[in-house]
Amino acid sequence: MRKQIVAGNWKMNNDLSQTESLIYELKKIEKTSTAEVMVAPTFTNLYKAFESLKDTDIEVIAQNMHFAVNGAYTGEISASMLKSVGIQTVILGHSERREYFNETDEMLAKKVDAALANSMRVIFCFGEVLEDRKSGNHENVVGSQIKNALFHLDADAFKHIVLAYEPVWAIGTGETASPEQAQDMHAFIRKTLADKYGNEVADSVSILYGGSVKPNNAQEIFSKPDVDGGLIGGAALNATDFFAIVNAF
Ligand code: PEP
């Protein structure tokens, strides 16, 4: 049975006191679904968030990391640094990292390797831009993002990988892929995995959808057979909305 996961990406939002307030609100809400819940505060608040949430079933995860072990990489954070403050899971390949920080598939392959070498779990993000969708090239783009960054791995590595399909045109825009568009792409992703690693691996990997998921559309999107949860941006900044999405399962 695949894990259902709802992860909130707080991006570059919330200073320390705002982080504490949001965590306080999150802890007050009852979780009625079986989905795993994760939140990704900014680096400076990870330790505080981890300490505040360690006795709950909300996992604190990181938004990014560098691939090097350590060294002269000013401003960067390594896998072992994340582990040292309790973080076990990292989001890699978010479209904002790809677009604004020039992260390439090649760089992401190294980041994935570094995370796995440190026994971390990876939420690996990818997705097409609007022009690719309009020209009908979306499956090719998504297929190569997955192959280029992940297909050097052995089948066992996929026990530690969660995929997050996030069409760039739906992130933060209020425009959501229709549940059918999400299902079609998730089925394509699963087939891409099956062609390379076989059905057992393909059927075991959780594939999240991300892109303007809100309380009013979560249930329909999550009801699709190949959608195993969501990566949530804007709506994750409000505890009530976030838990409405979590409890949509
Ligand atoms: C995201 O940034 O991963 C995301 C899905 O954002 P939003 O929910 O705001 O579209």
Tab-separated table of N, CA, C and O in Angstrom, residues 91-176:
chain	number	residue	atom	x	y	z
A	91	ILE	N	13.095	18.261	0.228
A	91	ILE	CA	12.492	18.530	-1.085
A	91	ILE	C	13.634	18.887	-2.039
A	91	ILE	O	14.474	19.733	-1.701
A	92	LEU	N	13.682	18.270	-3.190
A	92	LEU	CA	14.708	18.611	-4.191
A	92	LEU	C	14.038	18.856	-5.539
A	92	LEU	O	13.047	18.194	-5.876
A	93	GLY	N	14.582	19.805	-6.286
A	93	GLY	CA	14.132	20.018	-7.656
A	93	GLY	C	12.882	20.856	-7.801
A	93	GLY	O	12.251	20.857	-8.871
A	94	HIS	N	12.521	21.610	-6.748
A	94	HIS	CA	11.340	22.474	-6.883
A	94	HIS	C	11.542	23.400	-8.079
A	94	HIS	O	12.651	23.873	-8.331
A	95	SER	N	10.456	23.692	-8.787
A	95	SER	CA	10.592	24.502	-10.014
A	95	SER	C	11.170	25.883	-9.728
A	95	SER	O	11.825	26.476	-10.592
A	96	GLU	N	10.950	26.398	-8.507
A	96	GLU	CA	11.541	27.711	-8.182
A	96	GLU	C	13.057	27.592	-8.062
A	96	GLU	O	13.785	28.520	-8.405
A	97	ARG	N	13.543	26.474	-7.583
A	97	ARG	CA	14.999	26.237	-7.536
A	97	ARG	C	15.535	26.089	-8.962
A	97	ARG	O	16.600	26.586	-9.297
A	98	ARG	N	14.777	25.390	-9.786
A	98	ARG	CA	15.236	25.203	-11.170
A	98	ARG	C	15.248	26.544	-11.904
A	98	ARG	O	16.195	26.869	-12.614
A	99	GLU	N	14.191	27.347	-11.704
A	99	GLU	CA	14.067	28.580	-12.484
A	99	GLU	C	14.972	29.703	-11.972
A	99	GLU	O	15.657	30.347	-12.744
A	100	TYR	N	14.944	29.945	-10.643
A	100	TYR	CA	15.664	31.124	-10.119
A	100	TYR	C	17.097	30.814	-9.716
A	100	TYR	O	17.893	31.732	-9.537
A	101	PHE	N	17.408	29.554	-9.496
A	101	PHE	CA	18.758	29.213	-9.025
A	101	PHE	C	19.447	28.234	-9.976
A	101	PHE	O	20.437	27.614	-9.610
A	102	ASN	N	18.901	28.169	-11.182
A	102	ASN	CA	19.529	27.411	-12.273
A	102	ASN	C	19.874	25.968	-11.916
A	102	ASN	O	20.911	25.458	-12.321
A	103	GLU	N	19.051	25.342	-11.127
A	103	GLU	CA	19.330	23.939	-10.808
A	103	GLU	C	19.005	23.068	-12.021
A	103	GLU	O	17.921	23.149	-12.588
A	104	THR	N	19.970	22.279	-12.403
A	104	THR	CA	19.824	21.426	-13.588
A	104	THR	C	19.566	19.975	-13.156
A	104	THR	O	19.821	19.612	-12.006
A	105	ASP	N	19.136	19.176	-14.107
A	105	ASP	CA	18.926	17.748	-13.820
A	105	ASP	C	20.219	17.120	-13.288
A	105	ASP	O	20.192	16.294	-12.377
A	106	GLU	N	21.345	17.533	-13.878
A	106	GLU	CA	22.637	16.964	-13.481
A	106	GLU	C	22.960	17.288	-12.016
A	106	GLU	O	23.376	16.424	-11.240
A	107	MET	N	22.719	18.548	-11.655
A	107	MET	CA	22.945	18.979	-10.268
A	107	MET	C	21.986	18.227	-9.324
A	107	MET	O	22.368	17.789	-8.239
A	108	LEU	N	20.755	18.064	-9.795
A	108	LEU	CA	19.759	17.401	-8.948
A	108	LEU	C	20.084	15.924	-8.752
A	108	LEU	O	19.857	15.381	-7.664
A	109	ALA	N	20.659	15.307	-9.768
A	109	ALA	CA	21.079	13.906	-9.607
A	109	ALA	C	22.103	13.812	-8.477
A	109	ALA	O	22.057	12.896	-7.653
A	110	LYS	N	23.011	14.801	-8.415
A	110	LYS	CA	24.025	14.783	-7.344
A	110	LYS	C	23.387	15.032	-5.983
A	110	LYS	O	23.787	14.456	-4.974
A	111	LYS	N	22.407	15.920	-5.950
A	111	LYS	CA	21.722	16.188	-4.675
A	111	LYS	C	20.969	14.944	-4.195
A	111	LYS	O	20.979	14.619	-3.004
A	112	VAL	N	20.315	14.272	-5.127
A	112	VAL	CA	19.588	13.053	-4.757
A	112	VAL	C	20.578	12.037	-4.182
A	112	VAL	O	20.342	11.439	-3.123
A	113	ASP	N	21.709	11.871	-4.854
A	113	ASP	CA	22.717	10.917	-4.379
A	113	ASP	C	23.191	11.289	-2.973
A	113	ASP	O	23.348	10.412	-2.114
A	114	ALA	N	23.423	12.583	-2.755
A	114	ALA	CA	23.923	13.017	-1.438
A	114	ALA	C	22.879	12.759	-0.359
A	114	ALA	O	23.203	12.311	0.745
A	115	ALA	N	21.636	13.019	-0.664
A	115	ALA	CA	20.572	12.772	0.317
A	115	ALA	C	20.489	11.285	0.650
A	115	ALA	O	20.450	10.890	1.822
A	116	LEU	N	20.501	10.449	-0.383
A	116	LEU	CA	20.383	9.006	-0.150
A	116	LEU	C	21.607	8.474	0.588
A	116	LEU	O	21.484	7.607	1.462
A	117	ALA	N	22.780	9.017	0.266
A	117	ALA	CA	24.003	8.578	0.958
A	117	ALA	C	23.920	8.901	2.446
A	117	ALA	O	24.588	8.274	3.265
A	118	ASN	N	23.110	9.891	2.792
A	118	ASN	CA	22.918	10.257	4.195
A	118	ASN	C	21.637	9.661	4.771
A	118	ASN	O	21.119	10.152	5.789
A	119	SER	N	21.123	8.639	4.107
A	119	SER	CA	19.900	7.958	4.551
A	119	SER	C	18.725	8.913	4.722
A	119	SER	O	17.920	8.758	5.646
A	120	MET	N	18.649	9.897	3.837
A	120	MET	CA	17.487	10.795	3.886
A	120	MET	C	16.452	10.364	2.851
A	120	MET	O	16.762	9.670	1.891
A	121	ARG	N	15.233	10.815	3.095
A	121	ARG	CA	14.168	10.601	2.110
A	121	ARG	C	14.091	11.854	1.239
A	121	ARG	O	14.268	12.972	1.735
A	122	VAL	N	13.804	11.659	-0.041
A	122	VAL	CA	13.752	12.782	-0.990
A	122	VAL	C	12.334	12.943	-1.521
A	122	VAL	O	11.700	11.960	-1.908
A	123	ILE	N	11.859	14.181	-1.530
A	123	ILE	CA	10.644	14.488	-2.306
A	123	ILE	C	11.145	15.178	-3.565
A	123	ILE	O	11.630	16.320	-3.522
A	124	PHE	N	11.121	14.461	-4.673
A	124	PHE	CA	11.718	14.970	-5.904
A	124	PHE	C	10.643	15.607	-6.791
A	124	PHE	O	9.695	14.959	-7.215
A	125	CYS	N	10.816	16.916	-7.054
A	125	CYS	CA	9.804	17.679	-7.796
A	125	CYS	C	10.206	17.865	-9.262
A	125	CYS	O	11.389	18.016	-9.577
A	126	PHE	N	9.215	17.936	-10.088
A	126	PHE	CA	9.424	18.174	-11.521
A	126	PHE	C	8.081	18.570	-12.108
A	126	PHE	O	7.038	18.400	-11.458
A	127	GLY	N	8.116	19.092	-13.337
A	127	GLY	CA	6.855	19.464	-13.984
A	127	GLY	C	7.143	20.359	-15.172
A	127	GLY	O	8.206	20.975	-15.248
A	128	GLU	N	6.188	20.421	-16.063
A	128	GLU	CA	6.379	21.160	-17.308
A	128	GLU	C	5.910	22.605	-17.184
A	128	GLU	O	5.059	22.911	-16.352
A	129	VAL	N	6.452	23.477	-18.050
A	129	VAL	CA	5.957	24.859	-18.125
A	129	VAL	C	4.771	24.895	-19.101
A	129	VAL	O	4.501	23.925	-19.816
A	130	LEU	N	4.105	26.040	-19.099
A	130	LEU	CA	2.860	26.155	-19.886
A	130	LEU	C	3.070	25.861	-21.382
A	130	LEU	O	2.253	25.183	-22.008
A	131	GLU	N	4.194	26.367	-21.935
A	131	GLU	CA	4.433	26.148	-23.381
A	131	GLU	C	4.517	24.650	-23.688
A	131	GLU	O	4.047	24.205	-24.738
A	132	ASP	N	5.131	23.890	-22.782
A	132	ASP	CA	5.233	22.442	-23.010
A	132	ASP	C	3.850	21.792	-22.992
A	132	ASP	O	3.557	20.877	-23.758
A	133	ARG	N	3.019	22.260	-22.077
A	133	ARG	CA	1.659	21.719	-21.985
A	133	ARG	C	0.888	22.067	-23.262
A	133	ARG	O	0.237	21.211	-23.860
A	134	LYS	N	1.017	23.342	-23.693
A	134	LYS	CA	0.260	23.776	-24.873
A	134	LYS	C	0.721	23.068	-26.141
A	134	LYS	O	-0.082	22.797	-27.028
A	135	SER	N	2.015	22.799	-26.213
A	135	SER	CA	2.526	22.149	-27.434
A	135	SER	C	2.411	20.629	-27.363
A	135	SER	O	2.838	19.929	-28.278
A	136	GLY	N	1.876	20.126	-26.255
A	136	GLY	CA	1.696	18.675	-26.137
A	136	GLY	C	2.993	17.945	-25.797
A	136	GLY	O	3.092	16.729	-25.937
A	137	ASN	N	3.993	18.710	-25.341
A	137	ASN	CA	5.304	18.112	-25.062
A	137	ASN	C	5.486	17.762	-23.578
A	137	ASN	O	6.583	17.406	-23.154
A	138	HIS	N	4.402	17.884	-22.814
A	138	HIS	CA	4.542	17.763	-21.348
A	138	HIS	C	5.051	16.398	-20.895
A	138	HIS	O	5.846	16.317	-19.965
A	139	GLU	N	4.615	15.336	-21.559
A	139	GLU	CA	5.077	14.018	-21.099
A	139	GLU	C	6.569	13.829	-21.392
A	139	GLU	O	7.301	13.277	-20.572
A	140	ASN	N	7.017	14.326	-22.554
A	140	ASN	CA	8.454	14.221	-22.870
A	140	ASN	C	9.294	14.961	-21.846
A	140	ASN	O	10.324	14.470	-21.394
A	141	VAL	N	8.834	16.158	-21.486
A	141	VAL	CA	9.598	16.978	-20.543
A	141	VAL	C	9.667	16.289	-19.181
A	141	VAL	O	10.743	16.132	-18.594
A	142	VAL	N	8.523	15.855	-18.710
A	142	VAL	CA	8.475	15.201	-17.393
A	142	VAL	C	9.271	13.896	-17.409
A	142	VAL	O	10.056	13.613	-16.495
A	143	GLY	N	9.123	13.132	-18.485
A	143	GLY	CA	9.868	11.874	-18.609
A	143	GLY	C	11.362	12.131	-18.531
A	143	GLY	O	12.087	11.439	-17.809
A	144	SER	N	11.844	13.162	-19.239
A	144	SER	CA	13.300	13.366	-19.186
A	144	SER	C	13.756	13.960	-17.868
A	144	SER	O	14.859	13.636	-17.396
A	145	GLN	N	12.935	14.763	-17.209
A	145	GLN	CA	13.338	15.260	-15.872
A	145	GLN	C	13.548	14.079	-14.915
A	145	GLN	O	14.498	14.054	-14.139
A	146	ILE	N	12.641	13.118	-14.989
A	146	ILE	CA	12.746	11.953	-14.097
A	146	ILE	C	13.965	11.095	-14.480
A	146	ILE	O	14.776	10.734	-13.628
A	147	LYS	N	14.082	10.813	-15.777
A	147	LYS	CA	15.189	9.940	-16.211
A	147	LYS	C	16.538	10.566	-15.892
A	147	LYS	O	17.437	9.910	-15.373
A	148	ASN	N	16.678	11.847	-16.215
A	148	ASN	CA	17.997	12.492	-16.054
A	148	ASN	C	18.451	12.558	-14.601
A	148	ASN	O	19.630	12.487	-14.311
A	149	ALA	N	17.520	12.743	-13.687
A	149	ALA	CA	17.933	12.925	-12.282
A	149	ALA	C	17.862	11.646	-11.460
A	149	ALA	O	18.516	11.551	-10.427
A	150	LEU	N	17.077	10.662	-11.926
A	150	LEU	CA	16.824	9.499	-11.054
A	150	LEU	C	17.182	8.139	-11.638
A	150	LEU	O	17.346	7.181	-10.879
A	151	PHE	N	17.298	8.048	-12.953
A	151	PHE	CA	17.403	6.699	-13.515
A	151	PHE	C	18.798	6.081	-13.424
A	151	PHE	O	19.010	4.970	-13.898
A	152	HIS	N	19.724	6.767	-12.779
A	152	HIS	CA	21.013	6.118	-12.475
A	152	HIS	C	20.899	5.320	-11.171
A	152	HIS	O	21.804	4.577	-10.813
A	153	LEU	N	19.774	5.472	-10.464
A	153	LEU	CA	19.609	4.812	-9.158
A	153	LEU	C	19.212	3.350	-9.346
A	153	LEU	O	18.613	2.984	-10.365
A	154	ASP	N	19.487	2.541	-8.310
A	154	ASP	CA	18.975	1.175	-8.377
A	154	ASP	C	17.550	1.145	-7.809
A	154	ASP	O	17.088	2.115	-7.189
A	155	ALA	N	16.883	0.028	-8.029
A	155	ALA	CA	15.468	-0.067	-7.648
A	155	ALA	C	15.260	0.179	-6.158
A	155	ALA	O	14.283	0.818	-5.739
A	156	ASP	N	16.201	-0.280	-5.364
A	156	ASP	CA	16.084	-0.146	-3.917
A	156	ASP	C	15.992	1.310	-3.451
A	156	ASP	O	15.328	1.626	-2.465
A	157	ALA	N	16.659	2.191	-4.189
A	157	ALA	CA	16.685	3.606	-3.814
A	157	ALA	C	15.271	4.201	-3.793
A	157	ALA	O	14.994	5.154	-3.051
A	158	PHE	N	14.385	3.615	-4.602
A	158	PHE	CA	13.042	4.196	-4.688
A	158	PHE	C	12.203	3.985	-3.427
A	158	PHE	O	11.126	4.569	-3.293
A	159	LYS	N	12.750	3.189	-2.495
A	159	LYS	CA	12.077	3.102	-1.185
A	159	LYS	C	12.184	4.426	-0.446
A	159	LYS	O	11.453	4.676	0.512
A	160	HIS	N	13.134	5.252	-0.865
A	160	HIS	CA	13.404	6.505	-0.159
A	160	HIS	C	13.047	7.732	-0.998
A	160	HIS	O	13.485	8.832	-0.704
A	161	ILE	N	12.305	7.491	-2.064
A	161	ILE	CA	11.975	8.603	-2.960
A	161	ILE	C	10.465	8.751	-3.102
A	161	ILE	O	9.742	7.766	-3.296
A	162	VAL	N	10.038	9.986	-2.966
A	162	VAL	CA	8.641	10.359	-3.222
A	162	VAL	C	8.709	11.301	-4.417
A	162	VAL	O	9.601	12.158	-4.480
A	163	LEU	N	7.814	11.144	-5.363
A	163	LEU	CA	7.814	12.039	-6.518
A	163	LEU	C	6.725	13.093	-6.346
A	163	LEU	O	5.672	12.813	-5.763
A	164	ALA	N	7.006	14.294	-6.834
A	164	ALA	CA	5.992	15.352	-6.770
A	164	ALA	C	5.874	15.997	-8.144
A	164	ALA	O	6.788	16.711	-8.586
A	165	TYR	N	4.764	15.697	-8.813
A	165	TYR	CA	4.490	16.324	-10.114
A	165	TYR	C	3.867	17.687	-9.861
A	165	TYR	O	2.791	17.785	-9.270
A	166	GLU	N	4.568	18.713	-10.312
A	166	GLU	CA	4.084	20.074	-10.107
A	166	GLU	C	4.152	20.846	-11.421
A	166	GLU	O	5.219	21.387	-11.769
A	167	PRO	N	3.044	20.872	-12.171
A	167	PRO	CA	3.065	21.663	-13.404
A	167	PRO	C	3.345	23.128	-13.059
A	167	PRO	O	2.652	23.708	-12.221
A	168	VAL	N	4.386	23.687	-13.681
A	168	VAL	CA	4.839	25.029	-13.282
A	168	VAL	C	3.723	26.055	-13.457
A	168	VAL	O	3.582	26.983	-12.655
A	169	TRP	N	2.896	25.847	-14.458
A	169	TRP	CA	1.814	26.790	-14.749
A	169	TRP	C	0.716	26.770	-13.679
A	169	TRP	O	-0.159	27.638	-13.663
A	170	ALA	N	0.787	25.809	-12.788
A	170	ALA	CA	-0.245	25.721	-11.734
A	170	ALA	C	0.290	26.133	-10.367
A	170	ALA	O	-0.464	26.166	-9.402
A	171	ILE	N	1.586	26.453	-10.274
A	171	ILE	CA	2.151	26.760	-8.961
A	171	ILE	C	1.944	28.230	-8.625
A	171	ILE	O	2.427	29.114	-9.344
A	172	GLY	N	1.211	28.462	-7.559
A	172	GLY	CA	0.994	29.822	-7.072
A	172	GLY	C	0.146	30.674	-7.996
A	172	GLY	O	0.038	31.882	-7.820
A	173	THR	N	-0.480	30.069	-8.991
A	173	THR	CA	-1.230	30.840	-9.979
A	173	THR	C	-2.734	30.790	-9.725
A	173	THR	O	-3.490	31.540	-10.331
A	174	GLY	N	-3.154	29.884	-8.865
A	174	GLY	CA	-4.591	29.697	-8.656
A	174	GLY	C	-5.175	28.780	-9.718
A	174	GLY	O	-6.323	28.351	-9.632
A	175	GLU	N	-4.359	28.478	-10.741
A	175	GLU	CA	-4.846	27.564	-11.780
A	175	GLU	C	-4.376	26.147	-11.437
A	175	GLU	O	-3.191	25.921	-11.225
A	176	THR	N	-5.308	25.230	-11.343
A	176	THR	CA	-4.940	23.857	-10.977
A	176	THR	C	-5.076	22.963	-12.201
A	176	THR	O	-5.964	23.188	-13.028
